[in-house]
CSV table of C-alpha atoms and ligand atoms in Angstrom, one decimal:
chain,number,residue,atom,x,y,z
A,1,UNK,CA,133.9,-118.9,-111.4
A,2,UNK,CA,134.0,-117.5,-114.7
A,3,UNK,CA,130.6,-115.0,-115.6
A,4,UNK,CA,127.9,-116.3,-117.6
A,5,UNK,CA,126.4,-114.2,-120.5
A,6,UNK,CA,123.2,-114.1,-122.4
A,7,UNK,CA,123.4,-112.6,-126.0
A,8,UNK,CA,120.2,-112.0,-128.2
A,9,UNK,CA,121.4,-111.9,-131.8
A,10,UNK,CA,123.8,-114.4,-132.0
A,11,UNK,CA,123.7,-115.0,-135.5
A,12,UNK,CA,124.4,-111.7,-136.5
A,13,UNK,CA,127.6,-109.9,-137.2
A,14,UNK,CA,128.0,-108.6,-133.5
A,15,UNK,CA,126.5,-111.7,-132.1
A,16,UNK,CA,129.5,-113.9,-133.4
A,17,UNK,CA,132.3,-111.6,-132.8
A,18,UNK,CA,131.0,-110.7,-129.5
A,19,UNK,CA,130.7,-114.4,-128.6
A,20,UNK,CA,134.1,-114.5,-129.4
A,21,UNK,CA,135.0,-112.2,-127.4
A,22,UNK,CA,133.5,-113.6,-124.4
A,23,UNK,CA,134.4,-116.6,-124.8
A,24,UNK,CA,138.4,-115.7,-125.1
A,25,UNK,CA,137.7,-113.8,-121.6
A,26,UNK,CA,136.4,-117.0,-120.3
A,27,UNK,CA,132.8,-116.3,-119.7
A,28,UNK,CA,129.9,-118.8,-120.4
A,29,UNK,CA,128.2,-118.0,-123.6
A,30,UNK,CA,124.4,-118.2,-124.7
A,31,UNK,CA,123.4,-117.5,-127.8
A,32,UNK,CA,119.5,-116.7,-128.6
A,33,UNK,CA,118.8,-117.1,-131.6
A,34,UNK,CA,115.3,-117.1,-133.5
A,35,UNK,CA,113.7,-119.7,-135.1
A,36,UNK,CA,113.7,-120.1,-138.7
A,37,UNK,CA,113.9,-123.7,-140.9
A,38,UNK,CA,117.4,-123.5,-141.5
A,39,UNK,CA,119.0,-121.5,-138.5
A,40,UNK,CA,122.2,-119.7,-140.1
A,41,UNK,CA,125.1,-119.9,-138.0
A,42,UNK,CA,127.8,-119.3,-140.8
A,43,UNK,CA,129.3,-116.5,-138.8
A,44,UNK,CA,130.2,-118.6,-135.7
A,45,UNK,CA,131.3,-121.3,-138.1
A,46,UNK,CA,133.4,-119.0,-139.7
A,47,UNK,CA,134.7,-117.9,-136.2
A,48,UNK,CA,135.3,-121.7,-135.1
A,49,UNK,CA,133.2,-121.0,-132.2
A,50,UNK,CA,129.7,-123.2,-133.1
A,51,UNK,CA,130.9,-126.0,-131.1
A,52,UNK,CA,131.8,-123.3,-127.6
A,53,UNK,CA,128.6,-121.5,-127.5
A,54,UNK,CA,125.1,-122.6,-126.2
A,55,UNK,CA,122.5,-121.9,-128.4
A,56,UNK,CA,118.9,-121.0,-126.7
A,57,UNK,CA,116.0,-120.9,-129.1
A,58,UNK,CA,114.8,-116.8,-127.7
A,59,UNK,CA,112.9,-114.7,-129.6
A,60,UNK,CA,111.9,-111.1,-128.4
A,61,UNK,CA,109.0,-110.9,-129.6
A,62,UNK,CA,108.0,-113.4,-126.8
A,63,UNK,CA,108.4,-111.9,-123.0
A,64,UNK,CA,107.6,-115.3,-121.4
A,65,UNK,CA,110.5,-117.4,-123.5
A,66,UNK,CA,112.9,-114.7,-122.5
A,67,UNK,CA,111.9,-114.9,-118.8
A,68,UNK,CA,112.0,-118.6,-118.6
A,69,UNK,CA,115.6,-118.6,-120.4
A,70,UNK,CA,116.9,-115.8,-117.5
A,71,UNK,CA,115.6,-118.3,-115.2
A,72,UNK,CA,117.5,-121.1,-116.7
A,73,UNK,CA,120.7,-120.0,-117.3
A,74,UNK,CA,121.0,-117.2,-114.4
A,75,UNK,CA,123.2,-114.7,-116.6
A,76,UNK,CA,125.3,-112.2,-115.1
A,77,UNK,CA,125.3,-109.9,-118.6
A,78,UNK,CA,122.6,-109.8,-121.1
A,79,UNK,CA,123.7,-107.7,-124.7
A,80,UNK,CA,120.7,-107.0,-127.0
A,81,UNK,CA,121.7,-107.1,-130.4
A,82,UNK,CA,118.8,-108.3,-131.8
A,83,UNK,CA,117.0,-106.2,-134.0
A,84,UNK,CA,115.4,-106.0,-137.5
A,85,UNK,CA,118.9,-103.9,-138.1
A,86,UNK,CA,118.6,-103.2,-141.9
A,87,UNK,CA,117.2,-99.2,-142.3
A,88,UNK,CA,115.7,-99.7,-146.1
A,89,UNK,CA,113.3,-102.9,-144.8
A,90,UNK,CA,112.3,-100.5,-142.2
A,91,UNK,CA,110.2,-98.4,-144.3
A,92,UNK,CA,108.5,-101.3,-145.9
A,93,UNK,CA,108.2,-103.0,-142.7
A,94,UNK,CA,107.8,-100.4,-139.7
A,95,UNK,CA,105.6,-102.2,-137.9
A,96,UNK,CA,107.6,-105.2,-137.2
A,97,UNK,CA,110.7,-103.5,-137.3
A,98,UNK,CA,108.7,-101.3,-134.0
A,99,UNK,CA,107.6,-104.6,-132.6
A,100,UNK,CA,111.1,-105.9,-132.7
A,101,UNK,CA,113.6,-103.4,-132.6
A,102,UNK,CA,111.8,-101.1,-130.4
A,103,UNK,CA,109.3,-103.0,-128.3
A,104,UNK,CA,112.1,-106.0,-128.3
A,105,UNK,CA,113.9,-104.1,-125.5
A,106,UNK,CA,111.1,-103.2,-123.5
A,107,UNK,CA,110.6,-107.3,-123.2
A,108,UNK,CA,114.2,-108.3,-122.5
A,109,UNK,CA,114.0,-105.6,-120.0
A,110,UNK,CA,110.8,-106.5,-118.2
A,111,UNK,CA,112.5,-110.0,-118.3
A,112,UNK,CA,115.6,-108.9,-116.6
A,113,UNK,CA,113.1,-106.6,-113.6
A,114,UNK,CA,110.9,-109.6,-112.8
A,115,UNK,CA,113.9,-112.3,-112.7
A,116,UNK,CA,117.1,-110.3,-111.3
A,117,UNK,CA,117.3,-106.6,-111.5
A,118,UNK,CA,120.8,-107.1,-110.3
A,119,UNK,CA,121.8,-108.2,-114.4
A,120,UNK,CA,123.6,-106.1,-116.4
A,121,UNK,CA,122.4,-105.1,-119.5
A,122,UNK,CA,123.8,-103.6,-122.7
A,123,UNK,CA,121.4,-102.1,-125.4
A,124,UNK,CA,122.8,-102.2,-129.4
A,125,UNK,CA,121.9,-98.3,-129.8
A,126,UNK,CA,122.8,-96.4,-133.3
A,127,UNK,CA,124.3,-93.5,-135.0
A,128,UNK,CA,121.4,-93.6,-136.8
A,129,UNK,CA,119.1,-92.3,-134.0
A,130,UNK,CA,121.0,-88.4,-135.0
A,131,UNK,CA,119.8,-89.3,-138.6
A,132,UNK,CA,119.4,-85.5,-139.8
A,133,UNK,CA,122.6,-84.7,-137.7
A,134,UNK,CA,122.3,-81.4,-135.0
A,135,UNK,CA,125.9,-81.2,-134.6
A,136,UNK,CA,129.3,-82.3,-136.2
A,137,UNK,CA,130.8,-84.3,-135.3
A,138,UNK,CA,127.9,-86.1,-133.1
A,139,UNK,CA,128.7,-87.1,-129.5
A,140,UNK,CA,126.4,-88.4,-126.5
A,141,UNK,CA,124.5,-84.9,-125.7
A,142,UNK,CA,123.5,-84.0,-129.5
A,143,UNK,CA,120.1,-84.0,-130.2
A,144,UNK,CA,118.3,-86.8,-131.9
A,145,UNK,CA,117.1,-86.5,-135.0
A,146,UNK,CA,115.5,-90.4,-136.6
A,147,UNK,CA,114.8,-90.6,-140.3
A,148,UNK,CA,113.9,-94.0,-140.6
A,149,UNK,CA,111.0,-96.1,-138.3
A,150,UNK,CA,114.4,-98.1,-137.8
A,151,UNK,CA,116.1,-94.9,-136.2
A,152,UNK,CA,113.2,-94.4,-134.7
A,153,UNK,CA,112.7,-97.7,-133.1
A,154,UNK,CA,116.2,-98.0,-131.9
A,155,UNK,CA,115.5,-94.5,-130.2
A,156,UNK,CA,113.1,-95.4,-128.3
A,157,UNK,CA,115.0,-98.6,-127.1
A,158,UNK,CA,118.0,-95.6,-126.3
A,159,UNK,CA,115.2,-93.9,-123.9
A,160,UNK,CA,114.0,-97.0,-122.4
A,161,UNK,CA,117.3,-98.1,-121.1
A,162,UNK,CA,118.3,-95.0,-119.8
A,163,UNK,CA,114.3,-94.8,-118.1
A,164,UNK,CA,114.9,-98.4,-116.6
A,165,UNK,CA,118.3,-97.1,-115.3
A,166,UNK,CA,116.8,-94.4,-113.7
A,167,UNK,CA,113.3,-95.8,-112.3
A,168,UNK,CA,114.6,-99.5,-111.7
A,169,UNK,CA,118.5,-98.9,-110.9
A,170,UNK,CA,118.7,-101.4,-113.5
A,171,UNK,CA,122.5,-101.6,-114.7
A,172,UNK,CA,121.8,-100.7,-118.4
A,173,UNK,CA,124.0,-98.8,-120.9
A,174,UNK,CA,123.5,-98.2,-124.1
A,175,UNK,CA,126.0,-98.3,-126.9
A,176,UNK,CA,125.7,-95.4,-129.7
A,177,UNK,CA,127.6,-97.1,-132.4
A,178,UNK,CA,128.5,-95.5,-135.5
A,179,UNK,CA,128.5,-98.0,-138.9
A,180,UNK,CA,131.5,-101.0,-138.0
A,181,UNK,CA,132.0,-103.4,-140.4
A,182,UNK,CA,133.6,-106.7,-141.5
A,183,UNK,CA,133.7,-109.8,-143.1
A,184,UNK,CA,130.5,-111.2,-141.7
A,185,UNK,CA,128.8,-107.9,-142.0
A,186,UNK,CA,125.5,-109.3,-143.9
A,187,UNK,CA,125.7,-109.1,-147.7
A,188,UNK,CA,122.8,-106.6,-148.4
A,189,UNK,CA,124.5,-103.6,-146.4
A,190,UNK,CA,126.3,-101.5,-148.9
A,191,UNK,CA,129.8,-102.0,-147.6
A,192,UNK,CA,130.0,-106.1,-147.9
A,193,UNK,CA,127.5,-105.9,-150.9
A,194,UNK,CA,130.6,-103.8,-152.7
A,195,UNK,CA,133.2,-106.2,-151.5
A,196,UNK,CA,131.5,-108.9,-152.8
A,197,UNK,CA,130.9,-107.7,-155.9
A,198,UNK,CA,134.0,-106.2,-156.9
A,199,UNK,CA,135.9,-109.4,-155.3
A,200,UNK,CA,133.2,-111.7,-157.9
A,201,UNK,CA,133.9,-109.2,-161.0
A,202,UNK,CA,138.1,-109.1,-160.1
A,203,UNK,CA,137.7,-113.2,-160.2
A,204,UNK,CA,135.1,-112.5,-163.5
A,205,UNK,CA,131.9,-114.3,-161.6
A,206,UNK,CA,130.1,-110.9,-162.1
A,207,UNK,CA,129.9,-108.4,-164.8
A,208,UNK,CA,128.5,-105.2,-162.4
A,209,UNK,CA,126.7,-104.1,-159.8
A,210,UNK,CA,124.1,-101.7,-159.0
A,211,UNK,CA,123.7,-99.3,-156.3
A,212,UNK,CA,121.8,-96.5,-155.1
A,213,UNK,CA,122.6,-93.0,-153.3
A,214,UNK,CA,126.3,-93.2,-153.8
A,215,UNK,CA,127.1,-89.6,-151.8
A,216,UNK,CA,125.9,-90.3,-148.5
A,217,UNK,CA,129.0,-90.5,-146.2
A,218,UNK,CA,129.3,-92.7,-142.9
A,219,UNK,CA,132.0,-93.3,-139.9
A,220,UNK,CA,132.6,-96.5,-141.0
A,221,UNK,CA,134.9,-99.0,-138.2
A,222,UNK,CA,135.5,-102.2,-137.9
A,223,UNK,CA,132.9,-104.5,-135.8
A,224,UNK,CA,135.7,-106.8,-133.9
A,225,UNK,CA,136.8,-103.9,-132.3
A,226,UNK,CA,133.2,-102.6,-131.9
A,227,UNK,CA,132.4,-105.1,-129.5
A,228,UNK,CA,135.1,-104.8,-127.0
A,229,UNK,CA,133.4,-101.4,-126.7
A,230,UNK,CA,130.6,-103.3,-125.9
A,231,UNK,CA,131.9,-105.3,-122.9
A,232,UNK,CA,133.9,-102.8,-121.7
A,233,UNK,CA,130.8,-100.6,-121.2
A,234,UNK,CA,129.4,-103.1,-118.7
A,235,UNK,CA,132.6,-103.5,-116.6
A,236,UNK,CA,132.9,-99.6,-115.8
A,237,UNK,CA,131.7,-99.0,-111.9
A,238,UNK,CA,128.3,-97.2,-113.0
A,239,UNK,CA,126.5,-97.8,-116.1
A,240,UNK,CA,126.4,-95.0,-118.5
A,241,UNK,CA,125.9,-94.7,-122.1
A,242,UNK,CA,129.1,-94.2,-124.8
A,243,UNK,CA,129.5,-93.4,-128.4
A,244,UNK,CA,132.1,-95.8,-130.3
A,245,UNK,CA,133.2,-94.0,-133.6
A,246,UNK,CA,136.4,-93.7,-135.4
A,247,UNK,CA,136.1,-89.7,-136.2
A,248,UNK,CA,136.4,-90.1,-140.0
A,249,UNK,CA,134.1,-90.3,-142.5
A,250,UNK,CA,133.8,-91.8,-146.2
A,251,UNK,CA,130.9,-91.9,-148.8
A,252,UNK,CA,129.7,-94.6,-150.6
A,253,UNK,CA,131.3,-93.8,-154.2
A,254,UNK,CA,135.2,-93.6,-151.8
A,255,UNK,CA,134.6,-97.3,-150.8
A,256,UNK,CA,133.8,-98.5,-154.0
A,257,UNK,CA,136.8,-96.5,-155.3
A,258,UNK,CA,138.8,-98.1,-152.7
A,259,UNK,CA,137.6,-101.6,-153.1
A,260,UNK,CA,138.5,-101.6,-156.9
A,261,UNK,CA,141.5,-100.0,-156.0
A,262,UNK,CA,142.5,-102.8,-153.9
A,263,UNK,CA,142.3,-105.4,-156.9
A,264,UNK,CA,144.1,-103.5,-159.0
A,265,UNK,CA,140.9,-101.5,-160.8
A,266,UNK,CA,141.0,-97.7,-161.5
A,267,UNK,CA,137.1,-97.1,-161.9
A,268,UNK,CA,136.3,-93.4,-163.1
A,269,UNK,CA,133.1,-91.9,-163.4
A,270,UNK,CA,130.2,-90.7,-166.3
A,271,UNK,CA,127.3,-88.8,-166.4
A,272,UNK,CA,124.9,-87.5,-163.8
A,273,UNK,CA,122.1,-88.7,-161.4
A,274,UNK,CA,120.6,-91.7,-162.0
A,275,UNK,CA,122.6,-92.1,-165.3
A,276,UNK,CA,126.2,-92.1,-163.7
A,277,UNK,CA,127.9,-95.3,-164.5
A,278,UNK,CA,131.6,-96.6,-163.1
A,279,UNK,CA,133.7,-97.6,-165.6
A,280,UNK,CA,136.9,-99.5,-165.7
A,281,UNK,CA,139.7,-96.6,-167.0
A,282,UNK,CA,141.8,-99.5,-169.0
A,283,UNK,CA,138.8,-101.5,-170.8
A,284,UNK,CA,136.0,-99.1,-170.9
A,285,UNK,CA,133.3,-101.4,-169.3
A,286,UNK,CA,130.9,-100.7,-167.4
A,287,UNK,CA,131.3,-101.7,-163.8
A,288,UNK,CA,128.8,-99.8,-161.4
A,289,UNK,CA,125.0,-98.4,-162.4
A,290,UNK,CA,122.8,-97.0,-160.4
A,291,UNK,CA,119.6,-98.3,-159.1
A,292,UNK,CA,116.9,-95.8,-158.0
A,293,UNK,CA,115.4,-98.7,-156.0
A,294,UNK,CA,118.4,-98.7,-153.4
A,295,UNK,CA,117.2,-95.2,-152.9
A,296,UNK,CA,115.2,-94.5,-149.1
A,297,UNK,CA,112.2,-92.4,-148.5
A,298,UNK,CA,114.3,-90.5,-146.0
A,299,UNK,CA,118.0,-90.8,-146.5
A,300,UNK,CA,120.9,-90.2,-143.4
A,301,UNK,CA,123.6,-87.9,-145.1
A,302,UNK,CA,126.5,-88.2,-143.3
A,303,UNK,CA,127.3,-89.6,-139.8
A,304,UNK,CA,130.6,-88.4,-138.3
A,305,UNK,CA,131.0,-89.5,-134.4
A,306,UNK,CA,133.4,-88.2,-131.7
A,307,UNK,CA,134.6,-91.1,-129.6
A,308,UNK,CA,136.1,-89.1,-126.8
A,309,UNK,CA,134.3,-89.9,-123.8
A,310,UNK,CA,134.6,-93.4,-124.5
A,311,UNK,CA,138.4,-92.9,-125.0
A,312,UNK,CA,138.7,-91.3,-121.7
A,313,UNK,CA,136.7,-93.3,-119.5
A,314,UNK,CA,136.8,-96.6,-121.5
A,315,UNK,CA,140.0,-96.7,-122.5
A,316,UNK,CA,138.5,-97.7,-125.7
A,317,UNK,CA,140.1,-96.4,-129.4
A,318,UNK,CA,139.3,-97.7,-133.1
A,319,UNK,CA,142.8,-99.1,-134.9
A,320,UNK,CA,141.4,-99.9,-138.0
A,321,UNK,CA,140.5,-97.1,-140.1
A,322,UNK,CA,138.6,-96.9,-143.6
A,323,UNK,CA,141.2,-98.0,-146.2
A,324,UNK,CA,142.0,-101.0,-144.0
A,325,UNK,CA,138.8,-101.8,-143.5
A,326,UNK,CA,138.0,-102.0,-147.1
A,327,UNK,CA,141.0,-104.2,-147.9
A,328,UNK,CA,140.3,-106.8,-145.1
A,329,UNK,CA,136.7,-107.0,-146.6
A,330,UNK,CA,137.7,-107.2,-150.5
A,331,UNK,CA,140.5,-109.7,-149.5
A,332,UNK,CA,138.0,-111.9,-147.4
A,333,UNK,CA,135.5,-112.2,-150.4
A,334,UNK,CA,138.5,-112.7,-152.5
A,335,UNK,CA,138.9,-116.1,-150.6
A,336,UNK,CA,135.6,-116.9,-150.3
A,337,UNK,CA,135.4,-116.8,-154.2
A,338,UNK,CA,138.6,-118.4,-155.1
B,1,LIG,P1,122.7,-108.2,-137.8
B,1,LIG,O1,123.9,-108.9,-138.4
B,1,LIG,O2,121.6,-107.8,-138.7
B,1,LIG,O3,122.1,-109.2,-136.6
B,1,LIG,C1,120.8,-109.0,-136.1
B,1,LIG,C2,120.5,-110.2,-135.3
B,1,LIG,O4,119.1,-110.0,-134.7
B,1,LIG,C3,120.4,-111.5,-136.0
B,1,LIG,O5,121.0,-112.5,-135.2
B,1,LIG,C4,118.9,-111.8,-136.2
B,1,LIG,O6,118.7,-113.2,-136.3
B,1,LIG,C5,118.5,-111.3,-134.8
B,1,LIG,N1,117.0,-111.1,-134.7
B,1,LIG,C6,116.2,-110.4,-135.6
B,1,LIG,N2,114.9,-110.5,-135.1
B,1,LIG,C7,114.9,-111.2,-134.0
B,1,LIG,C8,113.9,-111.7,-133.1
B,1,LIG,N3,112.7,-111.4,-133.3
B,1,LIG,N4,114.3,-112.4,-132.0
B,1,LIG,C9,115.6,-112.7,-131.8
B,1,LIG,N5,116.6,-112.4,-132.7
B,1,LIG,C10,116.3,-111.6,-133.7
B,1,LIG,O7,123.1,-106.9,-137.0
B,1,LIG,P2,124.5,-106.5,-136.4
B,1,LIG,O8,125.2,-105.7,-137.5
B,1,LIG,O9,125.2,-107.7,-135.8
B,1,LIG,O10,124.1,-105.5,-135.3
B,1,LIG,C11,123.8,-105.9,-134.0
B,1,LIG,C12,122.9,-104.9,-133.3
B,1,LIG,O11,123.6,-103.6,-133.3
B,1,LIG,C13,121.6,-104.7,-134.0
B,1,LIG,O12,120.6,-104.4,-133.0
B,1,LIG,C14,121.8,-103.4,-134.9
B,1,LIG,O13,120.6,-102.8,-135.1
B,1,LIG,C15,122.7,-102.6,-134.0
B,1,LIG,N6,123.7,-101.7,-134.6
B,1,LIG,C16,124.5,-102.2,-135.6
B,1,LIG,C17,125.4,-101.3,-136.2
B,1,LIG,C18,126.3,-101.8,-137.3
B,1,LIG,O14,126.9,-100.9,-138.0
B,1,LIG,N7,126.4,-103.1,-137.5
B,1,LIG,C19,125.5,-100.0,-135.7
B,1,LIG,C20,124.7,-99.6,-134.7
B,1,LIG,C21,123.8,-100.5,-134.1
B,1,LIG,P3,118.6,-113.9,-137.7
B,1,LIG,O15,120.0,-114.4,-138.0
B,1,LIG,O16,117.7,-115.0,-137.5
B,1,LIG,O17,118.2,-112.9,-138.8
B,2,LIG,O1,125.0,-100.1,-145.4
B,2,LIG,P1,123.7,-99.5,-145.1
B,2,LIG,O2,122.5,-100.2,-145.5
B,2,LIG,O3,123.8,-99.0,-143.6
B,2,LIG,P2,123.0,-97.9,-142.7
B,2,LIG,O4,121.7,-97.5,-143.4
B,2,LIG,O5,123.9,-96.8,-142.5
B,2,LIG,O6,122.6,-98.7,-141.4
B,2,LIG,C1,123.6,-99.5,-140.8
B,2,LIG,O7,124.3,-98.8,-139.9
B,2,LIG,C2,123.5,-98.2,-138.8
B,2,LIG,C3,124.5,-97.4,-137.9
B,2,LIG,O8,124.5,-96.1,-138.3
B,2,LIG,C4,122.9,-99.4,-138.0
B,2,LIG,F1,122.2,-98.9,-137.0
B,2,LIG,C5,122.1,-100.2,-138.9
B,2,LIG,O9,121.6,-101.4,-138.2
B,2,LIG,C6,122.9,-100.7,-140.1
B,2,LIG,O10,123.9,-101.6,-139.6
B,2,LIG,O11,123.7,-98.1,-145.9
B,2,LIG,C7,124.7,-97.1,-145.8
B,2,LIG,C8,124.4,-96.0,-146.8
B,2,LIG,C9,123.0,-95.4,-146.8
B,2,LIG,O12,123.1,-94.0,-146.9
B,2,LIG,C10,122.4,-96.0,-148.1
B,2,LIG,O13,121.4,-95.2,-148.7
B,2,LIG,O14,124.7,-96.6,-148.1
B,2,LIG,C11,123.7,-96.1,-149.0
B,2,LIG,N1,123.5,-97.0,-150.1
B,2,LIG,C12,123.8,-96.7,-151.4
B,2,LIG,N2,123.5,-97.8,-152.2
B,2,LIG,C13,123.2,-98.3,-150.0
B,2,LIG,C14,123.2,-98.8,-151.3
B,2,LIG,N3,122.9,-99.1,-149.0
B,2,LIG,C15,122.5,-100.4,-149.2
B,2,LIG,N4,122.3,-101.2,-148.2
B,2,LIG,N5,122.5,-100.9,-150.5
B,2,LIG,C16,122.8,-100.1,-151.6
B,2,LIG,O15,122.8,-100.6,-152.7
């Protein structure tokens, strides 16, 4: 009989393609997802996978819902991707993000000790937790350094996976990933909020857009690939936590280069600061401003990850590097559009 999984999240970017995923390998498929008015299941439609998964109304804020649903459905493999995931919220928010993103793991894995310690469990850790980065590139054993409550947060969940591990011989890994991408990456992270844009002013729906620290640099991969990283985390014979990367790095003003690039735009850049536009080389209009709003109380430079150990004992390598990456993005909004 095929496994049966348990994934919190569902609706999000890693949700759908790792139901996908699952689904292709012929596991059962549960999908929590939270309540809300109109519950936003685009990205499975999108997937053509609505119709395959069973959706569980779980929230983690609520430890008793999450044991009753482990009860139910008897899962073999639970992945936490749930999480207020977007850093900038985080400082306006830290509380909920904490409550959420942090304390949200400590109730999915008090669910999984009181109804089967014997589930495995896979916790949706970040690149973000080296924040002020110790080392280049990062790997597993460099120092944290959080500069977000997000970061912060998603530490602690890092800790309490590895302390359940230890004190409970719960099977729990958690997954350091670096930035991964994609079509259905939500539309207010910078990388899908430029390949919309640039696909709306290429098809003249838009005029410009606006952005804010446009140096930072991240290890930017692509999330379908992400999430076989994922799986293959909780098939190895111990559990043990792994960095997924791709070992290059970009900044912000490179993808937007890219992106224009890719429809044919050669953008160039004015002025300083706050006060540097984009501007399109051929008819002189203005394209990109900046936006001190987009700007963070505590920023995250650059990220660059080494993959290695999940190379070696995973078997696991990114294919799809940045340029590519951009293109499948700008090409998808391109359709959406036209
Ligand atoms: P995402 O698209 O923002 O998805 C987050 C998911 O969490 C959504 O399904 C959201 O539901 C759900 N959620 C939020 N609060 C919840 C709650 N209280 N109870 C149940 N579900 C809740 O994020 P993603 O990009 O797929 O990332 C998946 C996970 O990996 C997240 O934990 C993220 O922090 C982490 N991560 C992501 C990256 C990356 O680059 N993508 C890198 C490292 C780590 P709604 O649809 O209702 O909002
Ligand atoms: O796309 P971002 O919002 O992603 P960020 O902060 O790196 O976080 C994402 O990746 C993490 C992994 O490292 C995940 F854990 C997390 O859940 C999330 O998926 O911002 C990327 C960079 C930042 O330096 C930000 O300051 O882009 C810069 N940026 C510049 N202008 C912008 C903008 N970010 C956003 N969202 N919007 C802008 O207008």
């Amino acid at each position: 009989m095929g496994k049966t999984a348990f994934i919190t999240g569902v609706t999000g970017q890693d949700g759908a393609y790792l139901s996908q995923l699952l689904l292709s390998k012929g596991y059962k498929v549960y999908g929590g997802y939270r309540r809300t008015s109109s519950p936003n299941f685009w990205r499975l439609e999108e997937l053509n996978i609505r119709n395959n998964v069973e959706f569980l109304e779980v929230d983690i804020l609520d430890t008793g819902n999450l044991i009753r649903t482990f009860e139910k459905i008897k899962p073999d493999e639970v992945y936490n991707l749930a999480a207020q995931s977007f850093v900038a919220v985080s400082f306006e928010k830290p509380v909920l993000t904490g409550e959420i993103t942090a304390i949200g793991v400590t109730r999915v894995l008090e669910a999984i000790r009181i109804v089967n310690p014997r589930i495995k469990f896979y916790q949706a850790s970040s690149s973000e937790m080296f924040g002020k980065v110790q080392e280049v590139p990062q790997k597993e054993t460099t120092p944290f350094y959080p500069r977000s409550p997000y970061a912060a947060a998603k530490l602690y969940g890092h800790w309490l996976t590895i302390n359940y591990r230890e004190s409970y011989d719960i099977f729990g890994c958690s997954g350091i990933l670096f930035n991964h991408e994609s079509p259905l990456r939500g539309i207010e992270f910078v990388t899908r909020k430029v390949s919309d844009a640039v696909a709306r002013i290429k098809m003249g729906a838009q005029d410009y857009f606006e952005i804010g620290n446009m140096d930072a640099k991240r290890d930017w991969g692509y999330a379908k690939e992400f999430v076989e990283g994922m799986w293959m985390m909780l098939q190895q014979p111990k559990p043990k936590d792994y960095l997924l990367a791709t070992n290059e790095n970009h900044s912000v003003r490179e993808f937007i280069e890219h992106a224009f690039n890719y429809v044919g735009i050669d953008i160039s850049w004015k002025g300083s600061g706050v006060n540097e536009t984009g501007i399109d080389s051929k008819s002189g209009k203005t394209l990109v401003k900046i936006n001190p709003r987009y700007f963070r109380p505590g920023e995250v430079d650059h990220l660059l990850g080494d993959y290695s150990l999940a190379k070696k004992e995973l078997g696991w390598s990114p294919k799809v590097k940045f340029k590519e990456l951009v293109e499948i993005m700008v090409q998808r909004d391109l359709e959406r559009i036209s």
